CSV table of C-alpha atoms and ligand atoms in Angstrom, one decimal:
chain,number,residue,atom,x,y,z
A,5,MET,CA,0.0,0.0,0.0
A,6,LYS,CA,3.1,2.2,-0.3
A,7,ALA,CA,4.5,3.6,-3.6
A,8,SER,CA,6.9,6.3,-4.7
A,9,ALA,CA,7.1,8.3,-7.9
A,10,GLU,CA,9.2,11.0,-9.5
A,11,SER,CA,8.1,13.7,-12.0
A,12,CYS,CA,9.6,16.7,-13.7
A,13,ALA,CA,8.0,20.2,-13.8
A,14,ASN,CA,7.3,21.5,-17.3
A,15,GLN,CA,7.4,24.8,-19.1
A,16,GLY,CA,4.4,25.8,-21.4
A,17,LEU,CA,5.8,26.4,-24.9
A,18,ILE,CA,2.3,27.2,-26.3
A,19,LYS,CA,0.6,28.1,-23.1
A,20,TYR,CA,-2.9,27.7,-21.7
A,21,TRP,CA,-4.5,30.5,-19.7
A,22,GLY,CA,-8.2,30.0,-19.3
A,23,LYS,CA,-10.6,27.2,-18.4
A,24,THR,CA,-14.0,26.3,-19.8
A,25,GLN,CA,-14.8,24.2,-16.7
A,26,GLU,CA,-13.4,24.8,-13.3
A,27,ARG,CA,-14.2,21.6,-11.4
A,28,LEU,CA,-12.8,19.3,-14.1
A,29,ARG,CA,-10.0,21.8,-15.0
A,30,LEU,CA,-10.8,21.7,-18.7
A,31,PRO,CA,-8.6,24.3,-20.5
A,32,THR,CA,-9.9,26.7,-23.2
A,33,ASN,CA,-7.1,25.6,-25.6
A,34,ASN,CA,-4.6,22.8,-26.3
A,35,SER,CA,-1.2,23.6,-24.9
A,36,ILE,CA,2.3,22.3,-25.7
A,37,SER,CA,5.1,22.0,-23.1
A,38,VAL,CA,8.6,20.6,-22.4
A,39,CYS,CA,9.5,18.8,-19.2
A,40,LEU,CA,12.5,20.2,-17.3
A,41,ASP,CA,14.9,17.6,-15.9
A,42,GLY,CA,16.4,19.9,-13.4
A,43,LEU,CA,13.1,20.5,-11.6
A,44,ARG,CA,11.9,17.2,-10.1
A,45,THR,CA,9.5,16.2,-7.3
A,46,ARG,CA,9.7,12.8,-5.6
A,47,THR,CA,6.6,11.7,-3.6
A,48,THR,CA,5.8,8.7,-1.4
A,49,VAL,CA,2.2,7.8,-0.7
A,50,GLU,CA,1.1,5.2,1.8
A,51,PHE,CA,-2.6,4.3,2.3
A,52,SER,CA,-3.2,2.4,5.6
A,53,PRO,CA,-6.0,1.8,8.2
A,54,GLU,CA,-3.4,3.0,10.7
A,55,HIS,CA,-3.7,6.6,9.4
A,56,ALA,CA,-6.5,8.4,11.1
A,57,LYS,CA,-6.4,11.3,8.6
A,58,ASP,CA,-4.5,12.4,5.5
A,59,SER,CA,-1.2,14.1,6.2
A,60,PHE,CA,1.2,15.8,3.8
A,61,ARG,CA,4.8,17.0,4.3
A,62,LEU,CA,6.7,18.9,1.7
A,63,ASP,CA,10.5,19.2,2.0
A,64,GLY,CA,10.2,18.0,5.6
A,65,ALA,CA,7.6,20.5,6.7
A,66,GLY,CA,4.0,19.6,7.5
A,67,ARG,CA,1.4,21.3,5.3
A,68,ASP,CA,-2.3,21.7,5.5
A,69,ASP,CA,-3.1,21.4,1.8
A,70,GLU,CA,-6.7,21.2,0.7
A,71,ARG,CA,-5.8,20.5,-2.9
A,72,VAL,CA,-3.7,17.4,-1.9
A,73,VAL,CA,-6.6,16.0,0.2
A,74,ARG,CA,-9.1,16.7,-2.7
A,75,HIS,CA,-6.7,14.9,-5.1
A,76,LEU,CA,-6.4,11.9,-2.7
A,77,ASP,CA,-10.2,11.9,-2.5
A,78,LEU,CA,-10.4,11.7,-6.3
A,79,LEU,CA,-8.0,8.7,-6.4
A,80,ARG,CA,-9.8,7.0,-3.6
A,81,SER,CA,-13.1,7.3,-5.4
A,82,VAL,CA,-11.5,5.7,-8.5
A,83,ALA,CA,-10.2,2.8,-6.4
A,84,GLY,CA,-13.2,2.5,-4.1
A,85,SER,CA,-11.0,3.0,-1.0
A,86,LYS,CA,-11.7,4.7,2.2
A,87,LEU,CA,-8.2,4.5,3.6
A,88,HIS,CA,-6.4,7.7,4.6
A,89,ALA,CA,-2.9,8.4,3.3
A,90,ARG,CA,0.5,9.7,4.5
A,91,VAL,CA,2.1,11.7,1.8
A,92,GLU,CA,5.7,13.0,1.7
A,93,SER,CA,7.2,15.1,-1.1
A,94,ARG,CA,10.6,16.4,-1.9
A,95,ASN,CA,11.6,18.9,-4.6
A,96,ASP,CA,15.1,18.5,-5.8
A,97,PHE,CA,15.3,22.2,-6.8
A,98,PRO,CA,15.9,24.8,-4.1
A,99,ALA,CA,12.7,25.9,-2.5
A,100,GLY,CA,13.6,29.5,-3.1
A,101,VAL,CA,13.8,29.0,-6.9
A,102,GLY,CA,10.2,30.2,-7.0
A,103,MET,CA,9.1,27.9,-9.9
A,104,ALA,CA,5.6,26.6,-9.7
A,105,SER,CA,6.0,23.0,-8.5
A,106,SER,CA,2.3,22.1,-8.9
A,107,ALA,CA,2.9,20.3,-12.2
A,108,SER,CA,5.7,18.0,-10.9
A,109,GLY,CA,3.9,17.7,-7.5
A,110,PHE,CA,0.5,16.6,-8.8
A,111,ALA,CA,2.1,14.3,-11.5
A,112,ALA,CA,4.2,12.5,-8.9
A,113,LEU,CA,1.3,12.4,-6.4
A,114,THR,CA,-1.0,10.9,-9.1
A,115,VAL,CA,1.5,8.2,-10.2
A,116,ALA,CA,2.5,7.2,-6.6
A,117,ALA,CA,-1.1,7.2,-5.2
A,118,ALA,CA,-2.5,5.2,-8.1
A,119,ALA,CA,0.2,2.6,-7.6
A,120,ALA,CA,-0.3,2.5,-3.8
A,121,LEU,CA,-4.0,1.9,-4.4
A,122,ASP,CA,-3.1,-0.9,-6.9
A,123,LEU,CA,-4.9,0.9,-9.8
A,124,LYS,CA,-3.7,-0.3,-13.2
A,125,LEU,CA,-4.0,2.8,-15.3
A,126,SER,CA,-2.8,3.8,-18.7
A,127,ALA,CA,-0.7,6.9,-19.3
A,128,HIS,CA,-3.8,8.7,-20.7
A,129,GLU,CA,-5.8,7.9,-17.5
A,130,LEU,CA,-3.0,9.0,-15.3
A,131,SER,CA,-2.7,12.2,-17.3
A,132,ARG,CA,-6.4,12.9,-16.9
A,133,LEU,CA,-6.3,12.4,-13.2
A,134,ALA,CA,-3.2,14.5,-12.8
A,135,ARG,CA,-5.0,17.3,-14.7
A,136,ARG,CA,-7.6,17.4,-11.9
A,137,GLY,CA,-4.9,18.4,-9.5
A,138,SER,CA,-3.3,21.1,-11.8
A,139,GLY,CA,-3.9,21.5,-15.5
A,140,SER,CA,-0.2,21.6,-16.3
A,141,ALA,CA,0.5,18.4,-14.3
A,142,SER,CA,-1.2,16.4,-17.0
A,143,ARG,CA,1.6,17.3,-19.3
A,144,SER,CA,4.3,16.0,-16.9
A,145,ILE,CA,3.0,12.4,-17.1
A,146,PRO,CA,4.2,11.5,-20.7
A,147,GLY,CA,7.4,13.5,-20.4
A,148,GLY,CA,9.5,15.0,-23.2
A,149,PHE,CA,7.5,17.5,-25.4
A,150,THR,CA,3.8,17.0,-24.9
A,151,GLU,CA,0.5,18.4,-26.0
A,152,LEU,CA,-2.5,18.7,-23.7
A,153,LEU,CA,-5.7,18.1,-25.7
A,154,ALA,CA,-8.3,20.6,-24.4
A,155,GLY,CA,-11.3,18.3,-25.1
A,156,ASP,CA,-14.8,19.1,-23.9
A,157,SER,CA,-15.1,16.2,-21.4
A,158,ASP,CA,-12.9,14.6,-18.7
A,159,GLU,CA,-12.3,11.6,-21.1
A,160,ALA,CA,-11.1,13.8,-24.0
A,161,CYS,CA,-8.7,16.0,-22.0
A,162,TYR,CA,-5.3,14.4,-21.5
A,163,ALA,CA,-1.7,14.9,-22.7
A,164,THR,CA,0.1,13.0,-25.4
A,165,ARG,CA,3.8,13.0,-26.3
A,166,LEU,CA,4.8,14.9,-29.4
A,167,ALA,CA,8.6,14.2,-29.1
A,168,SER,CA,10.8,12.4,-26.7
A,169,GLU,CA,13.2,14.1,-24.3
A,170,ASP,CA,16.1,13.2,-26.5
A,171,ALA,CA,14.5,14.2,-29.8
A,172,LEU,CA,15.7,17.8,-29.8
A,173,GLU,CA,19.0,19.6,-28.9
A,174,PHE,CA,17.2,22.0,-26.6
A,175,ARG,CA,18.2,23.7,-23.3
A,176,THR,CA,16.2,25.8,-20.9
A,177,LEU,CA,17.7,28.1,-18.4
A,178,VAL,CA,15.6,28.5,-15.3
A,179,VAL,CA,16.3,32.1,-14.1
A,180,THR,CA,15.3,33.2,-10.6
A,181,VAL,CA,14.9,37.0,-10.2
A,182,ALA,CA,12.9,36.9,-7.0
A,183,THR,CA,11.3,34.5,-4.6
A,184,THR,CA,8.3,36.5,-3.5
A,185,PRO,CA,5.1,34.5,-3.9
A,186,LYS,CA,2.8,35.6,-6.6
A,187,LYS,CA,-0.2,37.6,-5.5
A,188,VAL,CA,-2.8,36.1,-7.8
A,189,SER,CA,-3.1,32.3,-8.2
A,190,SER,CA,-3.3,30.8,-11.7
A,191,THR,CA,-6.9,29.6,-11.0
A,192,LYS,CA,-8.0,33.1,-10.1
A,193,GLY,CA,-5.9,34.9,-12.7
A,194,MET,CA,-7.3,32.7,-15.6
A,195,LYS,CA,-10.9,33.6,-14.5
A,196,ILE,CA,-10.1,37.3,-14.5
A,197,THR,CA,-8.5,37.2,-18.0
A,198,THR,CA,-11.2,35.1,-19.7
A,199,GLU,CA,-13.9,37.4,-18.3
A,200,THR,CA,-12.3,40.8,-18.9
A,201,SER,CA,-9.4,40.9,-21.4
A,202,PRO,CA,-10.4,42.3,-24.8
A,203,PHE,CA,-7.4,40.3,-26.2
A,204,PHE,CA,-8.7,36.9,-25.0
A,205,ALA,CA,-10.8,36.1,-28.0
A,206,PRO,CA,-8.1,37.2,-30.5
A,207,ARG,CA,-5.7,34.9,-28.5
A,208,LEU,CA,-7.9,31.9,-29.0
A,209,GLU,CA,-8.0,32.7,-32.8
A,210,TYR,CA,-4.2,33.0,-33.0
A,211,LEU,CA,-3.7,29.7,-31.1
A,212,ASN,CA,-4.7,27.2,-33.8
A,213,GLY,CA,-1.9,28.5,-36.1
A,214,ALA,CA,0.6,28.8,-33.1
A,215,LEU,CA,-0.1,25.2,-32.1
A,216,GLN,CA,0.4,24.0,-35.7
A,217,ALA,CA,3.6,25.9,-36.1
A,218,MET,CA,5.0,24.4,-32.8
A,219,ARG,CA,4.0,20.9,-33.8
A,220,LYS,CA,5.9,21.4,-37.1
A,221,ALA,CA,9.0,22.8,-35.4
A,222,LEU,CA,9.1,19.8,-33.1
A,223,ALA,CA,8.6,17.3,-35.9
A,224,GLU,CA,11.5,19.1,-37.8
A,225,LYS,CA,13.6,19.0,-34.6
A,226,ASP,CA,14.2,22.8,-35.0
A,227,ALA,CA,15.1,23.8,-31.5
A,228,ALA,CA,15.7,27.5,-32.2
A,229,LYS,CA,12.3,27.7,-33.9
A,230,VAL,CA,10.6,26.0,-30.9
A,231,ALA,CA,12.3,28.6,-28.6
A,232,GLU,CA,11.2,31.5,-30.9
A,233,LEU,CA,7.6,30.3,-31.0
A,234,ALA,CA,7.5,30.0,-27.2
A,235,GLU,CA,8.7,33.6,-26.9
A,236,ILE,CA,6.0,34.8,-29.3
A,237,ASP,CA,3.4,32.9,-27.3
A,238,THR,CA,4.7,34.3,-24.0
A,239,MET,CA,4.2,37.9,-25.3
A,240,ASN,CA,0.7,37.0,-26.6
A,241,MET,CA,-0.4,35.4,-23.3
A,242,HIS,CA,1.0,38.2,-21.1
A,243,ALA,CA,-0.7,40.7,-23.4
A,244,THR,CA,-4.1,39.1,-22.4
A,245,MET,CA,-3.0,39.1,-18.7
A,246,ILE,CA,-1.9,42.8,-18.7
A,247,THR,CA,-5.1,43.9,-20.4
A,248,SER,CA,-7.3,42.2,-17.8
A,249,ARG,CA,-9.3,44.2,-15.3
A,250,PRO,CA,-7.7,44.4,-12.8
A,251,PRO,CA,-4.4,44.1,-14.8
A,252,LEU,CA,-2.5,40.9,-14.1
A,253,LEU,CA,1.1,42.0,-14.1
A,254,TYR,CA,3.3,39.0,-13.1
A,255,TRP,CA,6.5,40.5,-14.4
A,256,THR,CA,8.8,42.5,-12.1
A,257,GLY,CA,11.8,44.7,-12.9
A,258,GLY,CA,14.0,41.6,-12.8
A,259,THR,CA,11.9,39.8,-15.4
A,260,LEU,CA,12.3,42.8,-17.7
A,261,ASP,CA,16.1,42.9,-17.1
A,262,VAL,CA,16.3,39.3,-18.3
A,263,ILE,CA,14.1,40.0,-21.3
A,264,ARG,CA,16.2,43.0,-22.4
A,265,GLU,CA,19.4,41.0,-22.0
A,266,VAL,CA,18.0,38.2,-24.1
A,267,LEU,CA,17.1,40.7,-26.8
A,268,ALA,CA,20.6,42.1,-26.6
A,269,LEU,CA,22.0,38.5,-27.0
A,270,ARG,CA,19.9,38.1,-30.1
A,271,GLU,CA,21.3,41.3,-31.6
A,272,GLU,CA,24.7,39.6,-31.2
A,273,GLY,CA,23.4,36.6,-33.1
A,274,VAL,CA,22.8,34.3,-30.2
A,275,PRO,CA,19.6,32.3,-30.6
A,276,ALA,CA,18.1,32.8,-27.0
A,277,PHE,CA,14.4,33.3,-26.4
A,278,VAL,CA,12.5,34.2,-23.3
A,279,SER,CA,9.4,32.3,-22.0
A,280,VAL,CA,7.4,33.3,-18.9
A,281,ASP,CA,4.6,31.4,-17.2
A,282,ALA,CA,2.3,33.0,-14.6
A,283,GLY,CA,5.1,34.4,-12.4
A,284,GLN,CA,8.1,36.7,-12.4
A,285,ASN,CA,10.9,34.1,-13.1
A,286,PRO,CA,11.6,33.7,-16.7
A,287,PHE,CA,12.8,30.7,-18.7
A,288,VAL,CA,15.4,31.3,-21.4
A,289,ASN,CA,15.4,28.7,-24.2
A,290,THR,CA,18.4,28.1,-26.4
A,291,ILE,CA,20.5,25.5,-28.2
A,292,PRO,CA,23.1,23.5,-26.1
A,293,ARG,CA,26.0,25.1,-27.9
A,294,GLN,CA,25.0,28.5,-26.6
A,295,ALA,CA,23.7,27.5,-23.2
A,296,GLU,CA,26.9,28.4,-21.3
A,297,THR,CA,27.3,31.8,-23.0
A,298,VAL,CA,23.7,32.7,-22.2
A,299,ARG,CA,23.9,31.5,-18.6
A,300,ASP,CA,27.1,33.5,-17.9
A,301,ARG,CA,25.5,36.7,-19.3
A,302,LEU,CA,22.3,36.3,-17.3
A,303,ALA,CA,24.1,35.4,-14.1
A,304,LYS,CA,25.9,38.8,-14.3
A,305,LEU,CA,22.7,40.8,-14.1
A,306,PRO,CA,22.3,42.3,-10.6
A,307,SER,CA,18.6,41.3,-10.4
A,308,VAL,CA,19.3,37.6,-11.2
A,309,ALA,CA,19.7,35.4,-8.1
A,310,SER,CA,20.3,32.0,-9.9
A,311,VAL,CA,20.4,30.3,-13.3
A,312,LEU,CA,19.8,26.6,-13.6
A,313,THR,CA,20.4,24.8,-16.9
A,314,CYS,CA,17.9,22.1,-17.7
A,315,ARG,CA,17.6,19.4,-20.5
A,316,PRO,CA,14.2,18.2,-21.6
A,317,GLY,CA,13.0,15.7,-18.9
A,318,GLY,CA,11.4,12.3,-19.2
A,319,PRO,CA,8.0,10.8,-18.1
A,320,ALA,CA,6.7,10.6,-14.5
A,321,HIS,CA,7.6,7.1,-13.2
A,322,LEU,CA,7.6,4.9,-10.2
A,323,VAL,CA,10.8,4.6,-8.2
A,324,ALA,CA,12.0,2.0,-5.7
A,325,GLU,CA,13.3,4.3,-3.0
A,326,HIS,CA,10.7,5.6,-0.6
A,327,LEU,CA,10.9,8.8,1.4
A,328,PHE,CA,9.7,7.1,4.6
B,1338,LIG,O1,-0.5,24.8,-13.7
B,1338,LIG,P1,-1.8,25.5,-13.9
B,1338,LIG,O2,-2.9,24.6,-14.3
B,1338,LIG,O3,-2.1,26.3,-12.7
B,1338,LIG,O4,-1.6,26.5,-15.1
B,1338,LIG,C1,-0.5,27.3,-15.4
B,1338,LIG,C2,-0.5,27.8,-16.8
B,1338,LIG,C3,0.8,28.5,-17.3
B,1338,LIG,O5,1.9,28.0,-16.6
B,1338,LIG,C4,0.7,30.0,-17.0
B,1338,LIG,C5,0.9,28.2,-18.8
B,1338,LIG,C6,1.2,26.8,-19.1
B,1338,LIG,O6,0.6,26.4,-20.1
B,1338,LIG,O7,2.0,26.1,-18.5
């Protein structure tokens, strides 16, 4: 009744920002992402009649996390179990890195809890369940470069793999400019944008072409093109955020410093491109040959606290070593 799993976080390359259904977490559009092998979560789950209630510890500290309990409820309902669980998670990236760990967290929790409940589920089924914890978690299940199919029902909304983690010569620099928690959660922010931004409808129109272009760049293993399309999508998504009422401005001065440095690098002929999810810490995507040059330049900026170089990461998987 105990199992452990490991999963990578992922970066939206063509991002989703909006849901058609809150409870099932059905997104307004397909999205494409890449898993990041430097940002991993390991989770151990044990269901036992000896546990009087669910408990959750993250990086050694006890947490009262309603979302984790709700996710355990979902998995229990699939398995027909009433047992409570002890859950322990550890992120292998520094807590201060400020990257959203909900994708790796809910993917690892789903895989570990399903195995601990002896559920025999396909990757599609695991991806659907992970989505109920966090939309982007569904994309961490298959690993590599994946597409989350928006679908209009729970059954139709899961992530599939577009390219393996080894298919492309691609690097992502995870840049930390600050560690202050963001003020508006993704769930709340998405609602504000879909309801108020005049740019939301045009974004949905642009997305079909953007998704097609990204699939083509991945099929052609064109890493620089993938990085460029991700930057274009970042600007498009943040335009819808900024034009929301109230405006959702996730960027800080540090984010802008990094964007300006990336633009300067490009003027020098270096293929580096920025990508920002719902937060202040940017990703910078580039080709392996230039990763060190880009990292050194970004690390010199006074507003940059750390730069972590990541390769594309693999699928969420069970591991033998438990955390307790
Ligand atoms: O992880 P969620 O479901 O809260 O959504 C996050 C969405 C973005 O990171 C902003 C974009 C994306 O597609 O990853």
